[in-house]
CSV table of C-alpha atoms in Angstrom, one decimal:
chain,number,residue,atom,x,y,z
A,1,UNK,CA,136.5,107.9,115.7
A,2,UNK,CA,134.5,110.3,113.6
A,3,UNK,CA,135.1,108.1,110.6
A,4,UNK,CA,133.6,105.1,112.5
A,5,UNK,CA,130.5,107.2,113.2
A,6,UNK,CA,130.2,108.1,109.5
A,7,UNK,CA,130.4,104.4,108.6
A,8,UNK,CA,127.7,103.6,111.2
A,9,UNK,CA,125.5,106.3,109.6
A,10,UNK,CA,126.0,104.9,106.1
A,11,UNK,CA,125.3,101.4,107.2
A,12,UNK,CA,122.1,102.5,109.0
A,13,UNK,CA,121.0,104.3,105.8
A,14,UNK,CA,121.5,101.1,103.9
A,15,UNK,CA,119.4,99.1,106.4
A,16,UNK,CA,116.6,101.8,106.1
A,17,UNK,CA,116.7,101.7,102.3
A,18,UNK,CA,116.5,97.9,102.3
A,19,UNK,CA,113.5,98.0,104.7
A,20,UNK,CA,115.5,96.5,107.6
A,21,UNK,CA,113.9,99.1,109.9
A,22,UNK,CA,114.6,97.3,113.2
A,23,UNK,CA,118.3,97.1,112.4
A,24,UNK,CA,118.3,100.7,111.3
A,25,UNK,CA,116.6,101.8,114.5
A,26,UNK,CA,119.1,100.0,116.7
A,27,UNK,CA,122.1,101.4,114.9
A,28,UNK,CA,120.7,105.0,114.7
A,29,UNK,CA,119.8,105.1,118.4
A,30,UNK,CA,123.4,104.0,119.2
A,31,UNK,CA,124.8,106.5,116.7
A,32,UNK,CA,122.8,109.4,118.2
A,33,UNK,CA,124.1,108.8,121.7
A,34,UNK,CA,127.7,108.5,120.4
A,35,UNK,CA,127.4,111.7,118.4
A,36,UNK,CA,125.9,113.6,121.4
A,37,UNK,CA,129.1,112.7,123.3
A,38,UNK,CA,131.6,113.3,120.5
A,39,UNK,CA,130.3,116.5,118.8
A,40,UNK,CA,127.7,118.0,121.1
A,41,UNK,CA,124.0,118.6,121.1
A,42,UNK,CA,123.9,121.3,118.3
A,43,UNK,CA,126.3,119.9,115.7
A,44,UNK,CA,124.6,119.5,112.3
A,45,UNK,CA,125.7,115.8,112.1
A,46,UNK,CA,124.0,115.1,115.4
A,47,UNK,CA,120.8,116.8,114.2
A,48,UNK,CA,121.0,114.7,111.1
A,49,UNK,CA,121.1,111.6,113.3
A,50,UNK,CA,118.0,112.8,115.1
A,51,UNK,CA,116.1,113.4,111.8
A,52,UNK,CA,117.2,110.0,110.5
A,53,UNK,CA,116.0,108.2,113.6
A,54,UNK,CA,112.7,110.1,113.5
A,55,UNK,CA,112.2,108.8,109.9
A,56,UNK,CA,113.0,105.2,111.0
A,57,UNK,CA,110.5,105.5,113.9
A,58,UNK,CA,107.9,106.6,111.3
A,59,UNK,CA,108.7,103.7,109.1
A,60,UNK,CA,108.2,101.3,112.1
A,61,UNK,CA,104.9,103.1,112.8
A,62,UNK,CA,106.2,104.3,116.2
A,63,UNK,CA,104.4,107.5,115.5
A,64,UNK,CA,104.6,109.0,119.0
A,65,UNK,CA,108.3,108.5,119.1
A,66,UNK,CA,108.7,109.9,115.6
A,67,UNK,CA,106.6,112.9,116.5
A,68,UNK,CA,108.7,113.6,119.7
A,69,UNK,CA,112.0,113.3,117.9
A,70,UNK,CA,111.0,115.3,114.8
A,71,UNK,CA,109.5,118.1,116.9
A,72,UNK,CA,112.7,118.4,118.8
A,73,UNK,CA,114.9,118.3,115.7
A,74,UNK,CA,112.8,120.9,113.8
A,75,UNK,CA,113.3,123.4,116.7
A,76,UNK,CA,117.0,122.8,116.8
A,77,UNK,CA,117.5,122.9,113.0
A,78,UNK,CA,115.7,126.2,112.8
A,79,UNK,CA,118.2,127.6,115.4
A,80,UNK,CA,121.3,126.0,114.1
A,81,UNK,CA,121.0,126.1,110.2
A,82,UNK,CA,117.9,128.2,109.8
A,83,UNK,CA,114.3,127.5,108.7
A,84,UNK,CA,115.1,127.9,105.0
A,85,UNK,CA,117.7,125.1,104.9
A,86,UNK,CA,116.7,122.0,102.9
A,87,UNK,CA,117.4,119.8,105.9
A,88,UNK,CA,115.1,121.8,108.1
A,89,UNK,CA,112.3,121.7,105.4
A,90,UNK,CA,112.8,118.0,105.0
A,91,UNK,CA,112.3,117.4,108.8
A,92,UNK,CA,109.3,119.8,108.8
A,93,UNK,CA,107.8,117.8,105.9
A,94,UNK,CA,108.3,114.5,107.8
A,95,UNK,CA,106.8,115.9,110.9
A,96,UNK,CA,103.8,117.0,108.9
A,97,UNK,CA,103.2,113.5,107.6
A,98,UNK,CA,103.6,112.2,111.2
A,99,UNK,CA,100.9,114.6,112.4
A,100,UNK,CA,98.7,113.3,109.5
A,101,UNK,CA,99.2,109.7,110.4
A,102,UNK,CA,98.4,110.5,114.1
A,103,UNK,CA,95.2,112.1,113.0
A,104,UNK,CA,96.4,115.6,114.0
A,105,UNK,CA,95.1,116.9,110.7
A,106,UNK,CA,94.9,120.6,111.6
A,107,UNK,CA,98.6,120.6,112.7
A,108,UNK,CA,99.5,118.6,109.6
A,109,UNK,CA,97.8,121.1,107.3
A,110,UNK,CA,99.4,124.1,108.9
A,111,UNK,CA,102.9,122.7,108.8
A,112,UNK,CA,102.6,121.3,105.3
A,113,UNK,CA,101.2,124.6,104.0
A,114,UNK,CA,104.3,126.3,105.5
A,115,UNK,CA,106.6,123.8,103.8
A,116,UNK,CA,105.0,124.3,100.4
A,117,UNK,CA,105.3,128.1,100.7
A,118,UNK,CA,109.0,127.9,101.8
A,119,UNK,CA,110.0,125.3,99.2
A,120,UNK,CA,108.3,127.3,96.4
A,121,UNK,CA,110.3,130.4,97.5
A,122,UNK,CA,113.7,128.6,98.0
A,123,UNK,CA,113.8,125.8,95.4
A,124,UNK,CA,110.9,126.8,93.1
A,125,UNK,CA,107.6,125.2,92.3
A,126,UNK,CA,109.0,122.8,89.7
A,127,UNK,CA,111.5,121.1,92.1
A,128,UNK,CA,110.5,117.5,92.8
A,129,UNK,CA,110.7,118.1,96.6
A,130,UNK,CA,108.2,121.0,96.2
A,131,UNK,CA,105.8,118.8,94.2
A,132,UNK,CA,106.1,116.0,96.8
A,133,UNK,CA,105.1,118.6,99.5
A,134,UNK,CA,102.2,119.8,97.4
A,135,UNK,CA,101.1,116.2,96.9
A,136,UNK,CA,101.4,115.6,100.7
A,137,UNK,CA,99.3,118.7,101.5
A,138,UNK,CA,96.6,117.6,99.0
A,139,UNK,CA,96.4,114.3,100.9
A,140,UNK,CA,95.7,116.2,104.2
A,141,UNK,CA,93.1,118.4,102.5
A,142,UNK,CA,91.5,115.1,101.3
A,143,UNK,CA,91.4,113.7,104.9
A,144,UNK,CA,90.0,117.0,106.2
A,145,UNK,CA,87.2,116.8,103.7
A,146,UNK,CA,88.5,119.8,101.7
A,147,UNK,CA,88.0,118.0,98.4
A,148,UNK,CA,87.9,121.1,96.2
A,149,UNK,CA,91.3,122.3,97.7
A,150,UNK,CA,92.7,118.8,97.2
A,151,UNK,CA,91.4,118.6,93.6
A,152,UNK,CA,92.9,122.0,92.7
A,153,UNK,CA,96.3,121.1,94.2
A,154,UNK,CA,96.4,117.6,92.7
A,155,UNK,CA,95.6,119.0,89.2
A,156,UNK,CA,98.5,121.5,89.6
A,157,UNK,CA,100.9,118.8,90.7
A,158,UNK,CA,99.9,116.5,87.8
A,159,UNK,CA,100.5,119.2,85.2
A,160,UNK,CA,103.9,120.1,86.8
A,161,UNK,CA,105.0,116.4,87.2
A,162,UNK,CA,104.2,115.7,83.5
A,163,UNK,CA,106.5,118.7,82.6
A,164,UNK,CA,109.3,118.0,85.1
A,165,UNK,CA,109.6,114.2,85.3
A,166,UNK,CA,107.5,113.0,82.3
A,167,UNK,CA,104.1,111.4,81.8
A,168,UNK,CA,105.3,107.9,82.5
A,169,UNK,CA,107.2,108.5,85.7
A,170,UNK,CA,105.8,106.4,88.7
A,171,UNK,CA,105.3,109.7,90.7
A,172,UNK,CA,103.3,111.1,87.8
A,173,UNK,CA,101.1,108.0,87.7
A,174,UNK,CA,100.6,108.2,91.5
A,175,UNK,CA,99.4,111.8,91.0
A,176,UNK,CA,97.0,110.6,88.4
A,177,UNK,CA,95.7,108.0,90.7
A,178,UNK,CA,95.3,110.4,93.6
A,179,UNK,CA,93.4,112.9,91.4
A,180,UNK,CA,91.2,110.1,90.0
A,181,UNK,CA,90.2,109.2,93.6
A,182,UNK,CA,89.5,112.8,94.4
A,183,UNK,CA,87.2,113.1,91.3
A,184,UNK,CA,85.4,110.0,92.6
A,185,UNK,CA,84.9,111.5,96.1
A,186,UNK,CA,83.6,114.8,94.5
A,187,UNK,CA,81.0,112.8,92.5
A,188,UNK,CA,82.8,113.4,89.1
A,189,UNK,CA,82.5,109.7,88.3
A,190,UNK,CA,83.1,109.8,84.6
A,191,UNK,CA,86.3,111.8,85.0
A,192,UNK,CA,87.3,109.4,87.8
A,193,UNK,CA,86.7,106.3,85.7
A,194,UNK,CA,88.6,107.8,82.7
A,195,UNK,CA,91.7,108.8,84.7
A,196,UNK,CA,91.8,105.6,86.8
A,197,UNK,CA,91.5,103.4,83.7
A,198,UNK,CA,94.4,105.3,82.1
A,199,UNK,CA,96.5,104.9,85.3
A,200,UNK,CA,95.8,101.1,85.5
A,201,UNK,CA,97.0,100.6,81.9
A,202,UNK,CA,100.1,102.8,82.3
A,203,UNK,CA,101.1,101.3,85.7
A,204,UNK,CA,100.9,97.8,84.3
A,205,UNK,CA,103.4,98.7,81.5
A,206,UNK,CA,105.7,100.9,83.7
A,207,UNK,CA,105.8,99.5,87.2
A,208,UNK,CA,104.4,96.0,86.6
A,209,UNK,CA,101.1,94.4,87.3
A,210,UNK,CA,102.1,93.2,90.7
A,211,UNK,CA,103.2,96.6,92.1
A,212,UNK,CA,101.3,97.6,95.2
A,213,UNK,CA,100.5,101.1,93.7
A,214,UNK,CA,98.8,99.4,90.8
A,215,UNK,CA,96.7,97.2,93.0
A,216,UNK,CA,95.6,100.3,94.9
A,217,UNK,CA,94.7,102.1,91.6
A,218,UNK,CA,92.7,99.0,90.5
A,219,UNK,CA,90.8,98.9,93.7
A,220,UNK,CA,90.0,102.6,93.3
A,221,UNK,CA,88.8,101.9,89.7
A,222,UNK,CA,86.6,99.1,90.9
A,223,UNK,CA,85.0,101.5,93.4
A,224,UNK,CA,84.3,104.0,90.6
A,225,UNK,CA,82.7,101.2,88.6
A,226,UNK,CA,80.5,100.4,91.6
A,227,UNK,CA,79.4,104.0,91.9
A,228,UNK,CA,78.6,104.1,88.1
A,229,UNK,CA,76.5,100.9,88.5
A,230,UNK,CA,79.0,98.9,86.5
A,231,UNK,CA,79.0,95.9,88.9
A,232,UNK,CA,80.1,93.4,86.3
A,233,UNK,CA,83.2,95.5,85.4
A,234,UNK,CA,83.9,95.9,89.2
A,235,UNK,CA,83.6,92.1,89.6
A,236,UNK,CA,86.1,91.3,86.9
A,237,UNK,CA,88.6,93.8,88.2
A,238,UNK,CA,88.2,92.7,91.8
A,239,UNK,CA,88.7,89.1,90.9
A,240,UNK,CA,92.0,90.1,89.2
A,241,UNK,CA,93.1,92.2,92.2
A,242,UNK,CA,92.4,89.3,94.5
A,243,UNK,CA,94.6,86.9,92.5
A,244,UNK,CA,97.4,89.4,92.4
A,245,UNK,CA,97.1,90.3,96.1
A,246,UNK,CA,97.4,86.6,97.1
A,247,UNK,CA,100.6,86.3,95.0
A,248,UNK,CA,102.1,89.6,96.3
A,249,UNK,CA,101.1,89.9,99.9
A,250,UNK,CA,99.9,86.4,100.8
A,251,UNK,CA,96.5,84.8,101.7
A,252,UNK,CA,96.4,86.2,105.2
A,253,UNK,CA,97.5,89.8,104.7
A,254,UNK,CA,95.0,92.5,105.7
A,255,UNK,CA,95.0,94.0,102.2
A,256,UNK,CA,94.2,90.5,100.8
A,257,UNK,CA,91.3,90.2,103.2
A,258,UNK,CA,90.0,93.7,102.2
A,259,UNK,CA,90.1,92.6,98.5
A,260,UNK,CA,88.2,89.4,99.4
A,261,UNK,CA,85.6,91.4,101.2
A,262,UNK,CA,85.2,93.9,98.3
A,263,UNK,CA,84.7,91.0,95.9
A,264,UNK,CA,82.2,89.3,98.3
A,265,UNK,CA,80.1,92.5,98.5
A,266,UNK,CA,80.2,92.7,94.7
A,267,UNK,CA,79.0,89.1,94.4
A,268,UNK,CA,76.1,90.1,96.8
A,269,UNK,CA,75.2,93.2,94.7
A,270,UNK,CA,75.1,90.9,91.6
A,271,UNK,CA,72.8,88.5,93.4
A,272,UNK,CA,75.5,85.8,93.6
A,273,UNK,CA,74.6,85.2,97.3
A,274,UNK,CA,76.2,81.7,97.7
A,275,UNK,CA,79.6,83.0,96.3
A,276,UNK,CA,79.3,86.1,98.5
A,277,UNK,CA,78.6,83.9,101.6
A,278,UNK,CA,81.5,81.6,100.9
A,279,UNK,CA,84.0,84.4,100.4
A,280,UNK,CA,82.8,86.6,103.3
A,281,UNK,CA,82.7,83.6,105.7
A,282,UNK,CA,86.4,83.0,104.8
A,283,UNK,CA,87.2,86.6,105.6
A,284,UNK,CA,85.4,86.6,108.9
A,285,UNK,CA,87.1,83.3,110.0
A,286,UNK,CA,90.5,84.8,109.2
A,287,UNK,CA,89.8,87.9,111.2
A,288,UNK,CA,88.1,86.4,114.2
A,289,UNK,CA,89.7,83.0,114.6
A,290,UNK,CA,93.2,83.6,113.1
A,291,UNK,CA,93.3,87.1,114.5
A,292,UNK,CA,94.7,88.6,111.3
A,293,UNK,CA,93.6,92.2,112.2
A,294,UNK,CA,91.8,91.6,115.4
A,295,UNK,CA,88.1,91.8,116.4
A,296,UNK,CA,88.3,95.4,117.4
A,297,UNK,CA,89.6,96.7,114.1
A,298,UNK,CA,86.9,98.9,112.3
A,299,UNK,CA,87.2,96.7,109.2
A,300,UNK,CA,86.2,93.6,111.2
A,301,UNK,CA,82.8,95.1,111.8
A,302,UNK,CA,82.4,96.0,108.1
A,303,UNK,CA,83.4,92.4,107.1
A,304,UNK,CA,80.8,91.0,109.6
A,305,UNK,CA,78.1,93.3,108.3
A,306,UNK,CA,78.7,92.1,104.7
A,307,UNK,CA,78.4,88.5,105.8
A,308,UNK,CA,75.2,89.2,107.8
A,309,UNK,CA,73.7,90.8,104.7
A,310,UNK,CA,74.6,87.7,102.7
A,311,UNK,CA,72.9,85.5,105.3
A,312,UNK,CA,69.8,87.8,105.1
A,313,UNK,CA,69.6,87.4,101.4
A,314,UNK,CA,69.9,83.6,101.7
A,315,UNK,CA,67.2,83.5,104.3
A,316,UNK,CA,69.6,82.1,106.9
A,317,UNK,CA,68.0,84.0,109.8
A,318,UNK,CA,69.6,82.1,112.6
A,319,UNK,CA,73.1,82.6,111.2
A,320,UNK,CA,72.4,86.3,110.7
A,321,UNK,CA,71.0,86.7,114.2
A,322,UNK,CA,74.0,85.0,115.8
A,323,UNK,CA,76.5,87.2,113.8
A,324,UNK,CA,74.5,90.4,114.4
A,325,UNK,CA,74.5,89.7,118.2
A,326,UNK,CA,78.3,89.4,118.0
A,327,UNK,CA,78.5,92.5,115.9
A,328,UNK,CA,76.4,94.5,118.4
A,329,UNK,CA,78.7,93.5,121.3
A,330,UNK,CA,81.8,94.5,119.3
A,331,UNK,CA,80.2,97.8,118.2
A,332,UNK,CA,79.5,98.8,121.7
A,333,UNK,CA,83.1,98.0,122.8
A,334,UNK,CA,84.7,99.8,119.9
A,335,UNK,CA,82.3,102.7,119.2
A,336,UNK,CA,80.0,103.0,122.2
A,337,UNK,CA,76.3,102.3,122.6
A,338,UNK,CA,75.1,105.8,121.9
A,339,UNK,CA,77.1,106.4,118.8
A,340,UNK,CA,75.3,106.6,115.5
A,341,UNK,CA,77.2,103.7,114.0
A,342,UNK,CA,76.0,101.4,116.7
A,343,UNK,CA,72.4,102.0,115.8
A,344,UNK,CA,72.8,100.2,112.5
A,345,UNK,CA,73.6,96.7,113.8
A,346,UNK,CA,70.9,97.2,116.5
A,347,UNK,CA,68.3,98.0,113.9
A,348,UNK,CA,69.6,95.1,111.6
A,349,UNK,CA,69.4,92.6,114.5
A,350,UNK,CA,65.8,93.8,115.1
A,351,UNK,CA,65.0,93.1,111.5
A,352,UNK,CA,66.4,89.6,111.8
A,353,UNK,CA,64.3,89.0,114.9
A,354,UNK,CA,61.2,89.9,112.9
A,355,UNK,CA,62.2,87.7,110.0
A,356,UNK,CA,62.8,84.8,112.4
A,357,UNK,CA,59.5,85.6,114.1
A,358,UNK,CA,61.1,86.3,117.4
A,359,UNK,CA,58.6,89.1,117.9
A,360,UNK,CA,59.1,89.8,121.6
A,361,UNK,CA,62.9,90.2,121.2
A,362,UNK,CA,62.3,92.4,118.1
A,363,UNK,CA,60.0,94.7,120.0
A,364,UNK,CA,62.4,95.1,122.9
A,365,UNK,CA,65.3,95.9,120.7
A,366,UNK,CA,63.3,98.2,118.5
A,367,UNK,CA,62.2,100.2,121.6
A,368,UNK,CA,65.8,100.4,122.7
A,369,UNK,CA,66.9,101.7,119.2
A,370,UNK,CA,64.2,104.3,119.2
A,371,UNK,CA,65.1,105.5,122.7
A,372,UNK,CA,68.8,105.7,122.1
A,373,UNK,CA,69.1,107.9,119.1
A,374,UNK,CA,66.7,110.5,120.5
A,375,UNK,CA,69.4,111.1,123.1
A,376,UNK,CA,72.4,110.6,120.8
A,377,UNK,CA,71.5,112.2,117.5
A,378,UNK,CA,68.2,113.9,117.9
A,379,UNK,CA,64.5,112.9,117.7
A,380,UNK,CA,64.1,113.9,114.0
A,381,UNK,CA,67.2,112.2,112.6
A,382,UNK,CA,66.2,110.3,109.5
A,383,UNK,CA,67.5,107.0,110.8
A,384,UNK,CA,65.4,107.3,113.9
A,385,UNK,CA,62.2,108.0,111.9
A,386,UNK,CA,62.9,105.0,109.7
A,387,UNK,CA,63.4,102.8,112.7
A,388,UNK,CA,60.1,104.0,114.2
A,389,UNK,CA,58.0,103.2,111.2
């Protein structure tokens, strides 16, 4: 009977490794119930089943289920095998990532810091698991806006990974990409450009030009080019990324749409307004009519804003007005009328009314914009003063 349970566990692990997460979930849920009956609540194998199921929930983006399962298993593992056991630390690390993905960044930071300290003590700072934990903590620092802390940790991880697993290991390249992006966010644009260019070349050789990690690094590099005012370099890179995205993830994948939008905005920056309009219209149609990511997704509003800007630049005031009306409705639904982000489409729509000589509508909306931010963000906020001019 116990051999059968072991076979089930092995099969579930194979499903999980192969990305068959729904099959893994079903088998692991069944296995957990069987192990509870056969070996009891506190047996290490039963706790392993809980931890494995939590990982599968995470992979399926069932984050609340993952959180609940992993919180329970961490408490039990600390009691049964101790907080210094590698299995306990692994579950703590997984729970830390789950907190991160749920937006519980303070909880994620606290738990990840604990894991890093314990792993350094128990298995040493050069162990790959310790380096993974440090990398994970740096990501949370980044999300918390603690960029200097992220930079310091990422620089340390990169040095150690080069020593431990070599300069050309995919994890080392991932560390280079992460650090490059942190440099960008800190305004260290030349350092970001240099590191991200190096990563893009190495990843093409080592993991292949179609690998998702390389596409992310290329997108980061194009952003660095933008920030440095190298729009032509950004355009060339984004065109390459878009071709690869279509091959790898398909025409309708959210990542492909994001790449199309990025290229559309670059065309707009370069004054290629017709190309920008064509590409951004395609993105908005995919999002709104084919429901690829849904109208309430934050990216949808950004895509629409890009298209509205292209309409403005082409003098298509009626198209801009219609789109901005739609944007304003969505902004209020998603973000709320009094939020700072909602003021931008309201002000933009007001500008379109003026351009289209709908002066009465423009004045009414302008008064509303002026009144709202005084309540929401203060009378002397720069955006309010700009609107009032």
